[in-house]
Coordinates of C-alpha atoms and ligand atoms in Angstrom, one line a residue:
M172 CA 11.0 15.6 -18.2
Y173 CA 10.1 13.8 -21.4
T174 CA 12.4 12.2 -24.0
T175 CA 13.1 13.5 -27.3
S176 CA 10.9 11.9 -29.9
F177 CA 12.0 8.7 -31.5
E178 CA 10.8 6.0 -33.8
Y179 CA 9.9 2.6 -32.1
H180 CA 10.8 -0.7 -33.7
R181 CA 10.1 -4.1 -32.2
A182 CA 12.6 -6.5 -33.3
A183 CA 11.2 -10.0 -33.8
S184 CA 14.7 -11.6 -33.7
V185 CA 18.3 -10.9 -33.0
E186 CA 19.0 -10.9 -36.8
E187 CA 16.3 -8.1 -37.2
A188 CA 17.9 -6.1 -34.3
V189 CA 21.4 -6.2 -36.0
R190 CA 19.9 -5.3 -39.3
L191 CA 18.1 -2.3 -37.8
L192 CA 21.2 -1.3 -35.8
S193 CA 23.5 -1.4 -39.0
L194 CA 20.8 0.6 -41.0
H195 CA 20.4 3.4 -38.4
G196 CA 23.8 3.5 -37.1
D197 CA 24.5 6.2 -34.4
D198 CA 20.9 7.2 -34.6
A199 CA 19.8 3.9 -33.0
K200 CA 19.8 2.4 -29.6
L201 CA 18.7 -1.2 -28.3
L202 CA 16.0 -1.2 -25.7
A203 CA 15.6 -4.0 -23.3
G204 CA 14.0 -3.2 -19.8
G205 CA 14.5 0.6 -20.3
H206 CA 15.5 1.2 -16.7
S207 CA 18.8 2.7 -17.7
L208 CA 18.3 4.1 -21.1
I209 CA 15.0 5.8 -20.5
P210 CA 16.3 7.8 -17.6
L211 CA 19.3 8.9 -19.7
M212 CA 16.9 10.0 -22.5
K213 CA 14.8 12.0 -20.1
L214 CA 17.9 13.8 -19.0
R215 CA 18.8 14.4 -22.6
L216 CA 22.1 12.5 -22.2
A217 CA 20.9 10.1 -24.9
R218 CA 18.8 11.2 -27.9
P219 CA 18.3 8.1 -30.1
A220 CA 16.1 8.8 -33.2
H221 CA 15.3 5.0 -33.3
L222 CA 14.7 2.7 -30.5
I223 CA 15.0 -1.0 -31.3
D224 CA 13.0 -3.1 -28.6
I225 CA 14.7 -6.4 -28.2
A226 CA 12.8 -7.5 -25.0
R227 CA 10.8 -10.1 -26.8
A228 CA 13.2 -11.5 -29.2
P229 CA 13.1 -15.3 -28.6
E230 CA 16.9 -15.9 -28.9
L231 CA 17.4 -13.6 -25.9
Q232 CA 15.0 -15.4 -23.5
G233 CA 15.4 -18.3 -21.0
I234 CA 17.8 -20.0 -18.6
R235 CA 19.1 -23.5 -19.5
E236 CA 21.8 -25.9 -18.6
E237 CA 23.8 -27.0 -21.6
S238 CA 27.3 -28.7 -21.8
G239 CA 28.4 -28.0 -18.3
R240 CA 27.3 -24.4 -18.5
L241 CA 24.3 -22.3 -17.4
V242 CA 23.3 -20.2 -20.3
V243 CA 21.2 -17.1 -19.5
G244 CA 19.5 -15.2 -22.4
A245 CA 20.4 -11.4 -22.4
A246 CA 16.8 -10.3 -22.0
T247 CA 16.3 -12.4 -18.7
T248 CA 15.0 -10.1 -16.0
H249 CA 16.6 -9.6 -12.6
R250 CA 13.4 -11.0 -11.2
A251 CA 13.7 -14.2 -13.3
L252 CA 17.4 -14.6 -12.4
A253 CA 16.5 -14.2 -8.6
S254 CA 13.7 -16.7 -8.7
S255 CA 15.2 -19.4 -11.0
A256 CA 15.6 -22.7 -9.2
A257 CA 18.5 -23.6 -11.6
V258 CA 20.3 -20.4 -10.8
R259 CA 19.8 -20.7 -7.1
R260 CA 21.0 -24.2 -7.0
S261 CA 24.1 -23.8 -9.3
L262 CA 25.1 -20.1 -9.0
P263 CA 23.5 -18.7 -5.7
M264 CA 25.7 -15.6 -6.1
L265 CA 24.0 -14.7 -9.3
A266 CA 20.4 -15.1 -7.8
E267 CA 21.4 -13.1 -4.7
A268 CA 22.9 -10.2 -6.6
A269 CA 19.9 -10.0 -8.9
A270 CA 17.5 -10.1 -5.8
G271 CA 19.2 -7.1 -4.5
I272 CA 18.9 -4.8 -7.5
G273 CA 16.8 -1.8 -7.1
D274 CA 13.2 -2.5 -6.3
V275 CA 10.3 -4.7 -7.5
Q276 CA 9.7 -2.7 -10.7
V277 CA 13.3 -2.5 -11.7
R278 CA 13.8 -6.2 -11.1
G279 CA 10.6 -7.0 -13.1
R280 CA 11.7 -5.1 -16.2
G281 CA 15.5 -4.7 -16.1
T282 CA 17.6 -7.3 -17.7
I283 CA 21.0 -8.9 -17.4
G284 CA 22.0 -7.9 -20.8
G285 CA 21.0 -4.3 -20.3
S286 CA 22.9 -4.2 -17.1
L287 CA 26.0 -5.6 -18.6
A288 CA 25.9 -3.6 -21.8
H289 CA 25.2 -0.4 -19.9
A290 CA 28.2 -1.1 -17.6
D291 CA 27.3 1.3 -14.7
P292 CA 30.4 1.5 -12.6
A293 CA 28.1 0.8 -9.5
A294 CA 26.0 -2.0 -11.0
D295 CA 26.0 -5.5 -9.4
L296 CA 26.0 -8.0 -12.1
P297 CA 29.3 -7.0 -13.8
A298 CA 31.3 -8.1 -10.7
V299 CA 29.3 -11.3 -10.7
V300 CA 30.0 -12.2 -14.4
L301 CA 33.8 -11.3 -13.7
A302 CA 34.0 -13.6 -10.7
L303 CA 32.2 -16.5 -12.3
D304 CA 34.5 -16.2 -15.4
A305 CA 31.4 -15.9 -17.7
E306 CA 31.5 -15.6 -21.4
L307 CA 29.3 -13.1 -23.3
V308 CA 28.0 -13.9 -26.7
A309 CA 27.6 -11.0 -29.0
V310 CA 26.0 -11.1 -32.5
G311 CA 26.6 -8.4 -35.2
V312 CA 26.9 -8.0 -38.9
G313 CA 30.0 -10.0 -39.0
G314 CA 28.5 -13.0 -37.1
E315 CA 28.8 -14.2 -33.5
R316 CA 31.8 -13.8 -31.2
I317 CA 32.5 -14.8 -27.6
I318 CA 33.9 -12.1 -25.4
P319 CA 35.4 -13.3 -21.9
A320 CA 34.0 -11.2 -19.1
E321 CA 37.5 -10.3 -18.2
G322 CA 37.7 -8.3 -21.5
F323 CA 34.2 -7.0 -21.6
F324 CA 34.2 -4.0 -19.3
Q325 CA 36.5 -1.4 -20.8
G326 CA 35.8 1.9 -18.9
L327 CA 33.1 4.2 -17.7
M328 CA 30.0 2.8 -19.3
A329 CA 32.1 1.3 -22.1
T330 CA 32.3 -2.3 -23.2
A331 CA 33.8 -4.4 -25.9
L332 CA 30.4 -4.5 -27.8
G333 CA 30.6 -3.1 -31.3
P334 CA 28.0 -0.5 -32.4
D335 CA 26.0 -3.1 -34.5
E336 CA 26.3 -5.9 -31.9
V337 CA 23.6 -7.4 -29.8
L338 CA 24.5 -9.2 -26.6
R339 CA 22.6 -12.5 -26.9
E340 CA 23.5 -14.7 -24.0
I341 CA 25.8 -15.1 -21.1
R342 CA 27.4 -18.4 -20.5
F343 CA 28.4 -19.4 -16.9
P344 CA 30.6 -22.4 -16.4
L345 CA 29.0 -24.7 -13.7
P346 CA 31.2 -24.9 -10.6
P347 CA 33.0 -28.1 -9.6
P348 CA 32.1 -29.7 -6.1
R349 CA 33.3 -27.8 -3.0
T350 CA 32.8 -24.5 -4.7
G351 CA 31.0 -21.6 -2.9
S352 CA 30.2 -18.1 -4.2
A353 CA 28.6 -15.1 -2.6
Y354 CA 27.8 -11.5 -3.4
V355 CA 27.5 -8.8 -0.7
K356 CA 27.2 -5.0 -1.1
H357 CA 27.0 -1.9 0.9
E358 CA 24.2 -0.3 -1.0
H359 CA 23.0 3.2 -1.5
P360 CA 19.9 3.6 0.6
A361 CA 17.7 5.0 -2.1
S362 CA 18.7 3.2 -5.5
R363 CA 20.4 0.1 -3.9
Y364 CA 23.2 0.6 -6.3
A365 CA 26.5 -0.7 -4.8
L366 CA 28.7 1.9 -3.1
V367 CA 30.9 -1.2 -2.8
G368 CA 30.0 -4.7 -4.1
V369 CA 32.1 -7.9 -3.8
A370 CA 31.6 -11.1 -5.6
A371 CA 33.7 -14.0 -4.3
V372 CA 34.1 -17.6 -5.5
L373 CA 36.2 -20.0 -3.5
E374 CA 37.0 -23.5 -4.8
L375 CA 38.4 -25.9 -2.2
D376 CA 40.8 -28.8 -2.8
A377 CA 39.6 -32.2 -1.5
A378 CA 42.2 -31.9 1.4
G379 CA 40.8 -28.5 2.4
P380 CA 43.0 -25.6 1.2
V381 CA 41.8 -23.1 -1.4
G382 CA 42.5 -24.4 -5.0
R383 CA 41.2 -21.3 -6.7
A384 CA 39.8 -18.0 -5.7
R385 CA 37.9 -15.3 -7.9
V386 CA 37.0 -12.0 -6.4
A387 CA 35.6 -9.0 -8.3
L388 CA 34.7 -5.6 -7.1
T389 CA 32.1 -3.0 -8.3
G390 CA 31.7 0.5 -7.1
V391 CA 35.4 1.2 -6.7
G392 CA 36.3 3.0 -10.0
T393 CA 35.2 3.6 -13.5
R394 CA 34.3 -0.2 -14.1
A395 CA 34.0 -3.5 -12.3
V396 CA 37.5 -5.2 -11.6
R397 CA 39.0 -8.5 -10.5
A398 CA 40.8 -8.2 -7.0
G399 CA 43.8 -10.1 -8.3
A400 CA 45.8 -9.5 -5.1
V401 CA 43.1 -11.1 -2.9
E402 CA 43.0 -14.1 -5.3
R403 CA 46.7 -14.6 -5.3
A404 CA 46.9 -14.2 -1.5
L405 CA 44.5 -17.2 -1.1
G406 CA 45.7 -19.7 -3.4
G407 CA 47.0 -22.9 -1.7
L408 CA 46.2 -21.6 1.8
E409 CA 44.0 -23.2 4.5
P410 CA 41.0 -20.8 4.7
T411 CA 40.9 -19.7 8.2
D412 CA 39.4 -16.4 9.4
A413 CA 43.1 -15.1 9.6
T414 CA 44.0 -16.0 6.0
L415 CA 40.6 -14.7 4.7
G416 CA 41.1 -11.4 6.6
A417 CA 44.7 -11.0 5.4
A418 CA 43.6 -11.6 1.8
A419 CA 40.8 -9.1 2.3
D420 CA 43.2 -6.4 3.4
R421 CA 44.8 -6.5 -0.1
A422 CA 41.4 -5.9 -1.9
T423 CA 42.3 -2.3 -3.0
D424 CA 46.0 -3.2 -4.0
G425 CA 46.6 -1.7 -7.3
L426 CA 43.4 0.3 -7.3
E427 CA 43.1 4.1 -7.5
L428 CA 40.2 5.1 -5.1
H429 CA 38.7 8.5 -5.3
A430 CA 36.7 10.5 -2.6
D431 CA 33.1 11.2 -3.5
R432 CA 29.9 12.3 -2.0
S433 CA 29.7 9.0 0.0
G434 CA 32.9 9.7 1.8
P435 CA 36.6 10.0 1.8
V436 CA 39.1 7.5 0.2
E437 CA 39.8 5.8 3.5
Y438 CA 36.1 5.2 4.1
R439 CA 35.8 3.5 0.7
R440 CA 39.0 1.5 1.2
N441 CA 37.7 0.2 4.6
L442 CA 34.3 -0.7 3.0
V443 CA 36.0 -2.6 0.4
R444 CA 38.1 -4.5 3.0
V445 CA 35.1 -5.3 5.2
Y446 CA 32.8 -6.4 2.4
T447 CA 35.6 -8.5 0.8
H448 CA 36.1 -10.4 4.2
R449 CA 32.3 -10.9 4.4
A450 CA 32.0 -12.3 0.8
L451 CA 34.9 -14.6 1.4
E452 CA 33.4 -15.9 4.7
A453 CA 30.0 -16.5 2.9
A454 CA 31.6 -18.2 0.0
L455 CA 33.7 -20.5 2.2
A456 CA 30.6 -21.5 4.1
R457 CA 28.8 -22.6 1.0
A458 CA 31.9 -24.3 -0.3
R459 CA 32.1 -26.5 2.8
A460 CA 28.4 -27.2 2.7
G461 CA 28.5 -28.3 -0.9
Ligands
FAD183 P1 18.1 -0.7 -20.9 O1 17.9 0.4 -20.1 O2 17.0 -1.0 -21.8 O3 19.4 -0.5 -21.7 C1 20.7 0.0 -21.2 C2 21.7 0.0 -22.3 O4 22.1 -1.4 -22.7 C3 21.3 0.6 -23.6 O5 22.3 1.5 -24.0 C4 20.9 -0.5 -24.5 O6 21.0 0.0 -25.8 C5 21.9 -1.5 -24.1 N1 21.4 -2.9 -24.3 C6 20.3 -3.4 -23.7 N2 20.2 -4.7 -23.9 C7 21.3 -5.0 -24.8 C8 21.7 -6.2 -25.3 N3 21.1 -7.4 -25.2 N4 22.7 -6.2 -26.2 C9 23.5 -4.9 -26.3 N5 23.1 -3.8 -25.7 C10 22.0 -3.8 -24.9 N6 21.2 -1.7 -11.2 C11 22.1 -2.4 -10.4 O7 22.9 -3.1 -10.7 N7 21.8 -2.4 -8.9 C12 20.9 -1.6 -8.4 O8 20.7 -1.6 -7.2 C13 20.0 -0.8 -9.3 N8 19.1 0.0 -8.8 C14 18.4 0.6 -9.7 C15 17.4 1.6 -9.2 C16 16.6 2.2 -10.1 C17 15.5 3.1 -9.5 C18 16.8 2.2 -11.5 C19 15.9 2.9 -12.5 C20 17.7 1.4 -12.0 C21 18.6 0.6 -11.1 N9 19.5 -0.3 -11.6 C22 20.3 -0.9 -10.7 C23 19.7 -0.5 -13.1 C24 18.8 -1.6 -13.7 O9 19.5 -2.8 -13.1 C25 18.8 -1.5 -15.1 O10 17.7 -2.4 -15.4 C26 19.9 -2.1 -15.8 O11 21.2 -1.4 -15.6 C27 19.7 -2.0 -17.3 O12 18.9 -3.0 -17.8 P2 17.7 -2.7 -18.9 O13 17.3 -4.0 -19.4 O14 16.7 -1.9 -18.1 O15 18.5 -1.9 -20.0

């Protein structure tokens, strides 16, 4: 099916994209990789009269280390994230999540900014930015503002971005020594979207116990969420297989799971438990190695 007709604009800068967004209001949509928006347009679930292509805006490009953070431009593709030496060294979980998205075409065009702004409930990167305590920098008519990942995802495909705002970059704090992170998912065999995806970060104290744990889940509801019960269950404990397993058992505490085409609620609950345990084990191995 074809999309409805639209006027194409190529924004040379974030400032121009913001100006075009505020000029055309609800009739306009930003276009990055197009791998989520164009399918919606073909299904007539979105009918923007104006498409504002931001994929080449210079402020949205690149991956750089700056003041103890890794800063990723919103138009960075999944492929660039997966192959970046800086990302693989500092935040291996981000590289492994990006490497597991879709297929080579999706990774070559799809962007981190598009994935986060689209906020699909089964997307991989929302869980990763939550677990890594990232900050998202948005630019709109009123200027720039920083949105903590924790407050960014608000519901089914709903985020804290305002209608005239462009997500410019994502800032990831660089982890302290003895920190390990891992992302694992049970993927849909065709699309590779997460039936369940778990992002885990473990920071070990010098003496050995877990100093700080961050765990986030995707594919379990309308939006990616932190698994607070798992994080609290691990703090201060010696990380053994038994303590990791007991913490993983709490992964769905406070969550309302629903049966869907992939199976009943109990199946989903078990997937979350098993994949949380695996993510914790992988993060622990990296924390000990680092
Ligand atoms: P676009 O489609 O261009 O835009 C998506 C939305 O975000 C639009 O509303 C757009 O206006 C908005 N937007 C884009 N950039 C910005 C910005 N900088 N600021 C504000 N708003 C912005 N995803 C996964 O996580 N895991 C998978 O396994 C997976 N498999 C896929 C398989 C297939 C076959 C396809 C087609 C997609 C798959 N995806 C998967 C989705 C893929 O990651 C998309 O590329 C991504 O969700 C959207 O990124 P995009 O750059 O293509 O955004």
